[in-house]
PDB file of C-alpha atoms in Angstrom:
ATOM      1  CA  PRO E   1      -0.195  -0.033  -0.369  1.00 45.00           C
ATOM      2  CA  PRO E   2       0.981   3.978  -0.667  1.00 49.00           C
ATOM      3  CA  ASN E   3       2.788   5.280   1.986  1.00 51.00           C
ATOM      4  CA  THR E   4       0.490   9.092   2.369  1.00 52.00           C
ATOM      5  CA  ASN E   5       3.307  10.104   4.579  1.00 54.00           C
ATOM      6  CA  ALA E   6       5.565   9.981   2.217  1.00 68.00           C
ATOM      7  CA  THR E   7       7.616  13.511   1.072  1.00 77.00           C
ATOM      8  CA  PHE E   8       7.880  13.258  -2.784  1.00 87.00           C
ATOM      9  CA  THR E   9       9.941  14.915  -4.894  1.00 88.00           C
ATOM     10  CA  LYS E  10       9.712  15.724  -8.914  1.00 87.00           C
ATOM     11  CA  ARG E  11      12.618  12.943  -9.067  1.00 88.00           C
ATOM     12  CA  THR E  12      10.668  10.210  -6.917  1.00 90.00           C
ATOM     13  CA  ILE E  13       7.568  11.039  -8.650  1.00 90.00           C
ATOM     14  CA  LEU E  14       8.836  11.146 -12.780  1.00 87.00           C
ATOM     15  CA  SER E  15      10.790   8.077 -11.620  1.00 88.00           C
ATOM     16  CA  GLU E  16       7.318   6.249 -10.326  1.00 87.00           C
ATOM     17  CA  ILE E  17       5.402   7.368 -13.245  1.00 87.00           C
ATOM     18  CA  SER E  18       8.235   6.086 -15.465  1.00 86.00           C
ATOM     19  CA  LYS E  19       7.056   2.348 -14.259  1.00 85.00           C
ATOM     20  CA  LEU E  20       3.579   3.089 -15.233  1.00 86.00           C
ATOM     21  CA  PHE E  21       3.210   0.346 -18.515  1.00 86.00           C
ATOM     22  CA  ASP E  22      -0.044  -0.002 -20.067  1.00 90.00           C
ATOM     23  CA  PRO E  23       1.294  -0.124 -24.172  1.00 91.00           C
ATOM     24  CA  LEU E  24      -2.649  -1.151 -25.411  1.00 94.00           C
ATOM     25  CA  GLY E  25      -3.185   1.929 -23.703  1.00 94.00           C
ATOM     26  CA  LEU E  26      -6.760  -0.036 -22.035  1.00 94.00           C
ATOM     27  CA  VAL E  27      -6.119   2.635 -18.886  1.00 94.00           C
ATOM     28  CA  SER E  28      -5.176   5.710 -20.550  1.00 95.00           C
ATOM     29  CA  PRO E  29      -8.202   7.754 -19.399  1.00 96.00           C
ATOM     30  CA  ILE E  30      -6.364   6.607 -15.499  1.00 94.00           C
ATOM     31  CA  ILE E  31      -2.378   7.008 -17.157  1.00 93.00           C
ATOM     32  CA  VAL E  32      -2.842  10.250 -18.987  1.00 95.00           C
ATOM     33  CA  ARG E  33      -3.944  11.840 -15.800  1.00 94.00           C
ATOM     34  CA  ALA E  34      -0.508  10.880 -14.461  1.00 93.00           C
ATOM     35  CA  LYS E  35       1.068  12.740 -17.644  1.00 93.00           C
ATOM     36  CA  PHE E  36      -0.929  15.357 -17.205  1.00 93.00           C
ATOM     37  CA  LEU E  37       0.928  15.806 -13.273  1.00 91.00           C
ATOM     38  CA  MET E  38       4.166  15.253 -15.131  1.00 89.00           C
ATOM     39  CA  GLN E  39       3.927  18.337 -17.205  1.00 89.00           C
ATOM     40  CA  GLN E  40       2.660  19.871 -14.095  1.00 88.00           C
ATOM     41  CA  ILE E  41       6.286  19.170 -12.428  1.00 86.00           C
ATOM     42  CA  TRP E  42       8.055  19.880 -15.768  1.00 83.00           C
ATOM     43  CA  LEU E  43       6.673  24.054 -14.962  1.00 82.00           C
ATOM     44  CA  GLU E  44       7.220  24.034 -11.879  1.00 77.00           C
ATOM     45  CA  LYS E  45      10.276  26.634 -11.409  1.00 71.00           C
ATOM     46  CA  SER E  46      12.689  24.723  -9.230  1.00 66.00           C
ATOM     47  CA  LYS E  47      15.443  23.234 -10.775  1.00 68.00           C
ATOM     48  CA  ASN E  48      15.879  21.047  -7.931  1.00 79.00           C
ATOM     49  CA  TRP E  49      15.475  17.624  -8.716  1.00 82.00           C
ATOM     50  CA  ASP E  50      15.167  16.510  -5.443  1.00 85.00           C
ATOM     51  CA  ALA E  51      13.444  19.715  -3.933  1.00 82.00           C
ATOM     52  CA  ARG E  52       9.861  18.961  -2.223  1.00 85.00           C
ATOM     53  CA  VAL E  53       7.415  19.772  -4.990  1.00 86.00           C
ATOM     54  CA  THR E  54       4.115  21.383  -3.950  1.00 86.00           C
ATOM     55  CA  SER E  55       1.565  20.252  -1.652  1.00 87.00           C
ATOM     56  CA  LYS E  56      -0.996  20.600  -4.554  1.00 89.00           C
ATOM     57  CA  ILE E  57       0.830  18.790  -6.239  1.00 90.00           C
ATOM     58  CA  GLN E  58       1.689  15.716  -3.168  1.00 90.00           C
ATOM     59  CA  ALA E  59      -1.722  15.984  -2.791  1.00 91.00           C
ATOM     60  CA  ASP E  60      -2.710  15.116  -6.458  1.00 91.00           C
ATOM     61  CA  TRP E  61      -0.247  12.199  -7.276  1.00 92.00           C
ATOM     62  CA  LEU E  62      -1.124  10.393  -3.523  1.00 91.00           C
ATOM     63  CA  GLU E  63      -4.227  10.122  -4.742  1.00 90.00           C
ATOM     64  CA  LEU E  64      -3.336   9.177  -8.164  1.00 91.00           C
ATOM     65  CA  ARG E  65      -0.863   6.323  -6.433  1.00 90.00           C
ATOM     66  CA  ILE E  66      -4.030   5.309  -4.312  1.00 88.00           C
ATOM     67  CA  GLU E  67      -6.301   4.521  -7.321  1.00 87.00           C
ATOM     68  CA  PHE E  68      -3.199   2.769  -9.385  1.00 87.00           C
ATOM     69  CA  GLN E  69      -4.032  -0.063  -6.438  1.00 84.00           C
ATOM     70  CA  SER E  70      -7.251  -0.594  -7.281  1.00 83.00           C
ATOM     71  CA  LEU E  71      -5.877  -1.515 -11.032  1.00 83.00           C
ATOM     72  CA  HIS E  72      -5.222  -4.712  -9.753  1.00 80.00           C
ATOM     73  CA  SER E  73      -8.438  -6.087  -9.700  1.00 80.00           C
ATOM     74  CA  LEU E  74      -9.570  -4.976 -12.944  1.00 82.00           C
ATOM     75  CA  ILE E  75     -10.297  -7.723 -14.871  1.00 81.00           C
ATOM     76  CA  VAL E  76      -9.830  -6.978 -18.988  1.00 82.00           C
ATOM     77  CA  PRO E  77     -11.310  -9.586 -21.999  1.00 74.00           C
ATOM     78  CA  ARG E  78      -9.515  -9.689 -24.481  1.00 71.00           C
ATOM     79  CA  HIS E  79     -11.618 -12.161 -27.097  1.00 69.00           C
ATOM     80  CA  LEU E  80     -12.852  -9.786 -29.953  1.00 67.00           C
ATOM     81  CA  SER E  81     -15.452 -12.023 -31.141  1.00 60.00           C
ATOM     82  CA  THR E  82     -14.857 -12.423 -34.578  1.00 58.00           C
ATOM     83  CA  PHE E  83     -14.691 -14.781 -37.391  1.00 56.00           C
ATOM     84  CA  PRO E  84     -13.461 -15.012 -40.557  1.00 57.00           C
ATOM     85  CA  ASN E  85     -15.688 -14.647 -43.494  1.00 57.00           C
ATOM     86  CA  ASP E  86     -17.944 -12.553 -41.039  1.00 67.00           C
ATOM     87  CA  LYS E  87     -19.351  -9.649 -42.772  1.00 75.00           C
ATOM     88  CA  THR E  88     -20.784  -7.953 -39.942  1.00 78.00           C
ATOM     89  CA  THR E  89     -17.724  -7.388 -38.460  1.00 88.00           C
ATOM     90  CA  THR E  90     -16.654  -3.087 -38.455  1.00 92.00           C
ATOM     91  CA  PHE E  91     -13.944  -1.044 -37.129  1.00 95.00           C
ATOM     92  CA  HIS E  92     -14.343   2.131 -35.366  1.00 96.00           C
ATOM     93  CA  GLY E  93     -12.143   4.523 -34.096  1.00 98.00           C
ATOM     94  CA  PHE E  94     -12.590   8.003 -32.183  1.00 98.00           C
ATOM     95  CA  SER E  95     -10.545  10.924 -31.476  1.00 98.00           C
ATOM     96  CA  ASP E  96     -10.803  14.229 -29.239  1.00 98.00           C
ATOM     97  CA  ALA E  97      -8.854  16.811 -27.374  1.00 97.00           C
ATOM     98  CA  SER E  98      -8.929  18.748 -24.984  1.00 96.00           C
ATOM     99  CA  MET E  99      -6.496  21.871 -23.901  1.00 94.00           C
ATOM    100  CA  LYS E 100      -4.571  19.376 -21.565  1.00 94.00           C
ATOM    101  CA  GLY E 101      -4.456  16.636 -23.952  1.00 95.00           C
ATOM    102  CA  PHE E 102      -5.470  14.531 -26.475  1.00 97.00           C
ATOM    103  CA  GLY E 103      -6.165  10.625 -27.822  1.00 97.00           C
ATOM    104  CA  ALA E 104      -7.907   8.101 -29.166  1.00 98.00           C
ATOM    105  CA  CYS E 105      -9.407   4.263 -29.219  1.00 98.00           C
ATOM    106  CA  THR E 106     -10.169   1.830 -31.646  1.00 97.00           C
ATOM    107  CA  TYR E 107     -13.343  -0.614 -31.361  1.00 96.00           C
ATOM    108  CA  ILE E 108     -13.858  -3.799 -33.308  1.00 92.00           C
ATOM    109  CA  SER E 109     -18.007  -4.303 -32.933  1.00 91.00           C
ATOM    110  CA  ALA E 110     -19.224  -7.697 -34.466  1.00 86.00           C
ATOM    111  CA  LEU E 111     -22.549 -10.024 -34.179  1.00 78.00           C
ATOM    112  CA  LEU E 112     -21.407 -13.505 -32.264  1.00 75.00           C
ATOM    113  CA  ASN E 113     -24.243 -16.142 -32.318  1.00 73.00           C
ATOM    114  CA  THR E 114     -26.819 -13.374 -33.658  1.00 76.00           C
ATOM    115  CA  LYS E 115     -26.053 -11.079 -30.955  1.00 82.00           C
ATOM    116  CA  PRO E 116     -24.239  -7.091 -31.513  1.00 84.00           C
ATOM    117  CA  VAL E 117     -20.580  -7.096 -29.144  1.00 86.00           C
ATOM    118  CA  SER E 118     -18.587  -4.493 -29.568  1.00 90.00           C
ATOM    119  CA  LYS E 119     -15.124  -4.122 -27.313  1.00 92.00           C
ATOM    120  CA  LEU E 120     -11.981  -1.865 -27.331  1.00 95.00           C
ATOM    121  CA  ILE E 121      -9.008  -2.691 -29.144  1.00 95.00           C
ATOM    122  CA  CYS E 122      -6.353  -0.301 -27.939  1.00 95.00           C
ATOM    123  CA  SER E 123      -6.136   3.371 -27.382  1.00 97.00           C
ATOM    124  CA  LYS E 124      -3.328   6.388 -27.570  1.00 97.00           C
ATOM    125  CA  SER E 125      -3.054   9.466 -25.281  1.00 96.00           C
ATOM    126  CA  ARG E 126      -0.562  12.593 -25.917  1.00 95.00           C
ATOM    127  CA  VAL E 127      -0.155  15.848 -23.475  1.00 94.00           C
ATOM    128  CA  ALA E 128      -1.137  19.008 -25.496  1.00 93.00           C
ATOM    129  CA  PRO E 129       1.471  20.597 -25.937  1.00 90.00           C
ATOM    130  CA  LEU E 130       3.488  23.484 -23.807  1.00 84.00           C
ATOM    131  CA  LYS E 131       3.347  25.911 -26.462  1.00 84.00           C
ATOM    132  CA  THR E 132      -0.247  26.802 -26.162  1.00 73.00           C
ATOM    133  CA  GLN E 133      -2.207  25.801 -29.779  1.00 85.00           C
ATOM    134  CA  THR E 134      -6.196  26.122 -30.428  1.00 94.00           C
ATOM    135  CA  LEU E 135      -8.563  23.409 -29.313  1.00 96.00           C
ATOM    136  CA  PRO E 136      -9.189  22.925 -33.208  1.00 96.00           C
ATOM    137  CA  ARG E 137      -5.715  22.687 -33.618  1.00 96.00           C
ATOM    138  CA  LEU E 138      -5.032  19.229 -30.887  1.00 97.00           C
ATOM    139  CA  GLU E 139      -8.397  17.874 -32.510  1.00 97.00           C
ATOM    140  CA  LEU E 140      -6.542  17.897 -35.486  1.00 97.00           C
ATOM    141  CA  ALA E 141      -3.537  16.435 -33.629  1.00 97.00           C
ATOM    142  CA  ALA E 142      -6.072  13.853 -32.361  1.00 98.00           C
ATOM    143  CA  ALA E 143      -7.704  13.030 -35.650  1.00 98.00           C
ATOM    144  CA  LEU E 144      -4.020  12.388 -37.165  1.00 98.00           C
ATOM    145  CA  LEU E 145      -3.047  10.489 -34.285  1.00 98.00           C
ATOM    146  CA  LEU E 146      -6.004   8.272 -34.856  1.00 98.00           C
ATOM    147  CA  SER E 147      -5.656   7.819 -38.585  1.00 98.00           C
ATOM    148  CA  GLU E 148      -2.403   6.053 -37.601  1.00 98.00           C
ATOM    149  CA  LEU E 149      -3.029   4.620 -34.816  1.00 98.00           C
ATOM    150  CA  ALA E 150      -5.645   2.711 -36.821  1.00 97.00           C
ATOM    151  CA  THR E 151      -2.696   2.005 -39.860  1.00 97.00           C
ATOM    152  CA  LYS E 152      -1.289   0.110 -37.376  1.00 96.00           C
ATOM    153  CA  VAL E 153      -4.101  -2.052 -35.531  1.00 95.00           C
ATOM    154  CA  LEU E 154      -5.451  -2.650 -38.991  1.00 94.00           C
ATOM    155  CA  SER E 155      -2.449  -4.227 -40.306  1.00 92.00           C
ATOM    156  CA  SER E 156      -1.852  -6.363 -37.264  1.00 90.00           C
ATOM    157  CA  LEU E 157      -5.801  -7.644 -37.885  1.00 85.00           C
ATOM    158  CA  LYS E 158      -5.982 -11.507 -38.977  1.00 80.00           C
ATOM    159  CA  GLN E 159      -9.722 -10.773 -40.041  1.00 79.00           C
ATOM    160  CA  LYS E 160      -9.632  -8.130 -41.866  1.00 84.00           C
ATOM    161  CA  PRO E 161     -13.748  -5.556 -41.264  1.00 90.00           C
ATOM    162  CA  SER E 162     -16.222  -5.047 -43.775  1.00 88.00           C
ATOM    163  CA  LYS E 163     -16.330  -1.307 -42.994  1.00 92.00           C
ATOM    164  CA  ILE E 164     -14.034   1.017 -41.075  1.00 95.00           C
ATOM    165  CA  PHE E 165     -15.207   4.407 -39.602  1.00 95.00           C
ATOM    166  CA  LEU E 166     -13.012   7.244 -37.756  1.00 97.00           C
ATOM    167  CA  TRP E 167     -15.507   9.808 -35.654  1.00 96.00           C
ATOM    168  CA  THR E 168     -14.705  12.911 -33.717  1.00 96.00           C
ATOM    169  CA  ASP E 169     -16.208  15.526 -32.305  1.00 94.00           C
ATOM    170  CA  SER E 170     -15.093  18.620 -33.817  1.00 95.00           C
ATOM    171  CA  SER E 171     -17.257  20.020 -36.820  1.00 93.00           C
ATOM    172  CA  ILE E 172     -14.026  22.212 -37.732  1.00 95.00           C
ATOM    173  CA  VAL E 173     -11.609  18.895 -38.299  1.00 96.00           C
ATOM    174  CA  LEU E 174     -14.079  17.423 -40.237  1.00 95.00           C
ATOM    175  CA  HIS E 175     -14.145  20.542 -42.452  1.00 94.00           C
ATOM    176  CA  TRP E 176     -10.811  20.764 -42.872  1.00 96.00           C
ATOM    177  CA  ILE E 177     -10.318  17.572 -43.925  1.00 95.00           C
ATOM    178  CA  SER E 178     -13.222  16.879 -46.442  1.00 93.00           C
ATOM    179  CA  ASN E 179     -11.329  19.844 -48.389  1.00 93.00           C
ATOM    180  CA  SER E 180      -7.991  20.510 -50.482  1.00 94.00           C
ATOM    181  CA  PRO E 181      -5.238  20.120 -47.654  1.00 94.00           C
ATOM    182  CA  THR E 182      -3.979  23.472 -50.347  1.00 93.00           C
ATOM    183  CA  LYS E 183      -6.886  25.529 -49.030  1.00 93.00           C
ATOM    184  CA  TRP E 184      -4.903  25.618 -45.446  1.00 94.00           C
ATOM    185  CA  GLN E 185      -2.335  27.027 -43.851  1.00 93.00           C
ATOM    186  CA  THR E 186       0.598  25.074 -43.119  1.00 93.00           C
ATOM    187  CA  PHE E 187      -0.202  23.757 -39.789  1.00 93.00           C
ATOM    188  CA  VAL E 188      -3.348  22.532 -40.880  1.00 95.00           C
ATOM    189  CA  SER E 189      -2.135  21.868 -44.215  1.00 96.00           C
ATOM    190  CA  ASN E 190       0.716  19.254 -43.578  1.00 96.00           C
ATOM    191  CA  ARG E 191      -2.325  17.157 -41.251  1.00 97.00           C
ATOM    192  CA  VAL E 192      -4.837  16.580 -43.549  1.00 97.00           C
ATOM    193  CA  ALA E 193      -2.749  15.818 -46.288  1.00 97.00           C
ATOM    194  CA  LYS E 194      -1.633  12.873 -43.640  1.00 97.00           C
ATOM    195  CA  ILE E 195      -4.796  12.051 -42.598  1.00 97.00           C
ATOM    196  CA  GLN E 196      -6.280  11.793 -46.087  1.00 96.00           C
ATOM    197  CA  ASN E 197      -3.781   9.941 -47.159  1.00 96.00           C
ATOM    198  CA  LEU E 198      -4.051   7.325 -44.459  1.00 97.00           C
ATOM    199  CA  THR E 199      -7.847   7.968 -44.708  1.00 95.00           C
ATOM    200  CA  SER E 200      -7.644   6.814 -48.145  1.00 94.00           C
ATOM    201  CA  LYS E 201      -5.701   3.603 -47.484  1.00 95.00           C
ATOM    202  CA  LEU E 202      -7.629   2.327 -45.540  1.00 94.00           C
ATOM    203  CA  ASN E 203     -10.541   2.904 -47.524  1.00 93.00           C
ATOM    204  CA  ALA E 204     -12.167   4.815 -44.207  1.00 95.00           C
ATOM    205  CA  THR E 205     -15.301   6.851 -43.710  1.00 93.00           C
ATOM    206  CA  TRP E 206     -14.816  10.190 -41.190  1.00 94.00           C
ATOM    207  CA  ARG E 207     -18.069  10.676 -39.465  1.00 93.00           C
ATOM    208  CA  HIS E 208     -19.354  13.023 -36.460  1.00 93.00           C
ATOM    209  CA  VAL E 209     -19.981  11.735 -33.396  1.00 94.00           C
ATOM    210  CA  SER E 210     -21.310  13.969 -30.169  1.00 93.00           C
ATOM    211  CA  THR E 211     -19.230  14.629 -27.378  1.00 94.00           C
ATOM    212  CA  LYS E 212     -21.229  12.375 -25.025  1.00 94.00           C
ATOM    213  CA  ASN E 213     -20.894   9.499 -27.050  1.00 96.00           C
ATOM    214  CA  ASN E 214     -17.357   9.977 -27.418  1.00 97.00           C
ATOM    215  CA  PRO E 215     -14.900   7.820 -25.409  1.00 98.00           C
ATOM    216  CA  ALA E 216     -12.220   9.638 -26.961  1.00 98.00           C
ATOM    217  CA  ASP E 217     -13.167  12.397 -24.372  1.00 97.00           C
ATOM    218  CA  LEU E 218     -12.577  10.174 -20.949  1.00 97.00           C
ATOM    219  CA  ILE E 219      -8.533   9.890 -22.235  1.00 97.00           C
ATOM    220  CA  SER E 220      -8.684  14.214 -23.222  1.00 96.00           C
ATOM    221  CA  ARG E 221      -9.513  14.691 -19.549  1.00 94.00           C
ATOM    222  CA  GLY E 222      -8.889  11.912 -18.048  1.00 94.00           C
ATOM    223  CA  VAL E 223     -11.065   9.867 -15.088  1.00 94.00           C
ATOM    224  CA  THR E 224     -10.741   7.664 -11.804  1.00 92.00           C
ATOM    225  CA  THR E 225     -10.222   4.654 -11.858  1.00 90.00           C
ATOM    226  CA  GLU E 226     -13.907   4.177 -10.064  1.00 90.00           C
ATOM    227  CA  LYS E 227     -15.581   5.807 -12.866  1.00 92.00           C
ATOM    228  CA  LEU E 228     -13.399   3.987 -16.028  1.00 93.00           C
ATOM    229  CA  SER E 229     -14.110   0.447 -14.338  1.00 90.00           C
ATOM    230  CA  MET E 230     -18.277   0.982 -14.948  1.00 91.00           C
ATOM    231  CA  SER E 231     -17.939   2.652 -18.189  1.00 94.00           C
ATOM    232  CA  THR E 232     -19.512   0.677 -20.839  1.00 94.00           C
ATOM    233  CA  LEU E 233     -18.907   3.879 -23.017  1.00 97.00           C
ATOM    234  CA  TRP E 234     -15.195   2.782 -22.829  1.00 97.00           C
ATOM    235  CA  TRP E 235     -14.812  -0.845 -22.904  1.00 95.00           C
ATOM    236  CA  ASN E 236     -17.206  -0.929 -25.515  1.00 94.00           C
ATOM    237  CA  GLY E 237     -17.364   1.894 -27.334  1.00 96.00           C
ATOM    238  CA  PRO E 238     -20.737   3.901 -27.833  1.00 96.00           C
ATOM    239  CA  SER E 239     -23.941   1.771 -28.055  1.00 93.00           C
ATOM    240  CA  PHE E 240     -24.849   2.897 -31.816  1.00 93.00           C
ATOM    241  CA  ILE E 241     -21.895   1.204 -33.358  1.00 93.00           C
ATOM    242  CA  SER E 242     -23.697  -2.023 -32.880  1.00 88.00           C
ATOM    243  CA  GLN E 243     -26.953  -1.545 -34.145  1.00 87.00           C
ATOM    244  CA  ASP E 244     -27.773  -1.039 -37.763  1.00 84.00           C
ATOM    245  CA  GLN E 245     -26.331   1.726 -39.928  1.00 84.00           C
ATOM    246  CA  HIS E 246     -29.496   3.612 -40.264  1.00 84.00           C
ATOM    247  CA  LEU E 247     -30.135   3.791 -36.177  1.00 83.00           C
ATOM    248  CA  TRP E 248     -26.729   5.832 -36.103  1.00 87.00           C
ATOM    249  CA  PRO E 249     -26.038   9.488 -35.905  1.00 80.00           C
ATOM    250  CA  LYS E 250     -26.477  11.613 -39.164  1.00 75.00           C
ATOM    251  CA  PRO E 251     -23.224  12.622 -39.958  1.00 64.00           C
ATOM    252  CA  ALA E 252     -21.865  16.777 -40.368  1.00 49.00           C
ATOM    253  CA  VAL E 253     -19.802  15.458 -42.536  1.00 55.00           C
ATOM    254  CA  THR E 254     -18.379  12.413 -44.512  1.00 50.00           C
ATOM    255  CA  ILE E 255     -15.358  11.664 -46.360  1.00 53.00           C
ATOM    256  CA  SER E 256     -13.963   8.559 -48.043  1.00 47.00           C
TER     257      SER E 256
END
């Protein structure tokens, strides 16, 4: 059990954070909180690695350490319930950003004995850069992260899904990627070109999703262990991905 009376320094906290191991991003919404805290520590003016951190950072870290202990009891089923030549299998990826960070998560959806099933495959999280960016630019960075993650995940799946959908709750990002990169300034143009290239190779379709139905929102803001363990949105994705497509949210913009 964690020692709540311990005194923490920049060195000890960063050392413990570096030991966190979640290669598939199954608990990204929790791990990202440690990343946010790490950035706060770096922003502290003290250059002394062994100086005590502020009481606020110490309190936040103690809370996180206690939460990490409960992760030992978390059970994550990894069988994805798909079968060869199953035409009902679809792939879904979601991206989101906040001023603190951004992320992407991916899901597989299929019919198992005529029952719809959807499950988390993996996710990625990033802390927002120290140099201030606008939220739409961070949302674009999240969309690029999703495009790259989807490409990597799909290349490793033995069974290819029948359809691939990528989702964002940013109408601005959908507007950017539905037009020629040459219309935009360099920052946006470069990322739009990369997204369009990856999207085209995947033969994927971008669609709009509301924030409340976007599981990547949990990554961009971070959640507690208790909330994550009970979140069907995180572990299974939004309920509509297991429904007929005509019941899905109406897209603001789509590109293929």
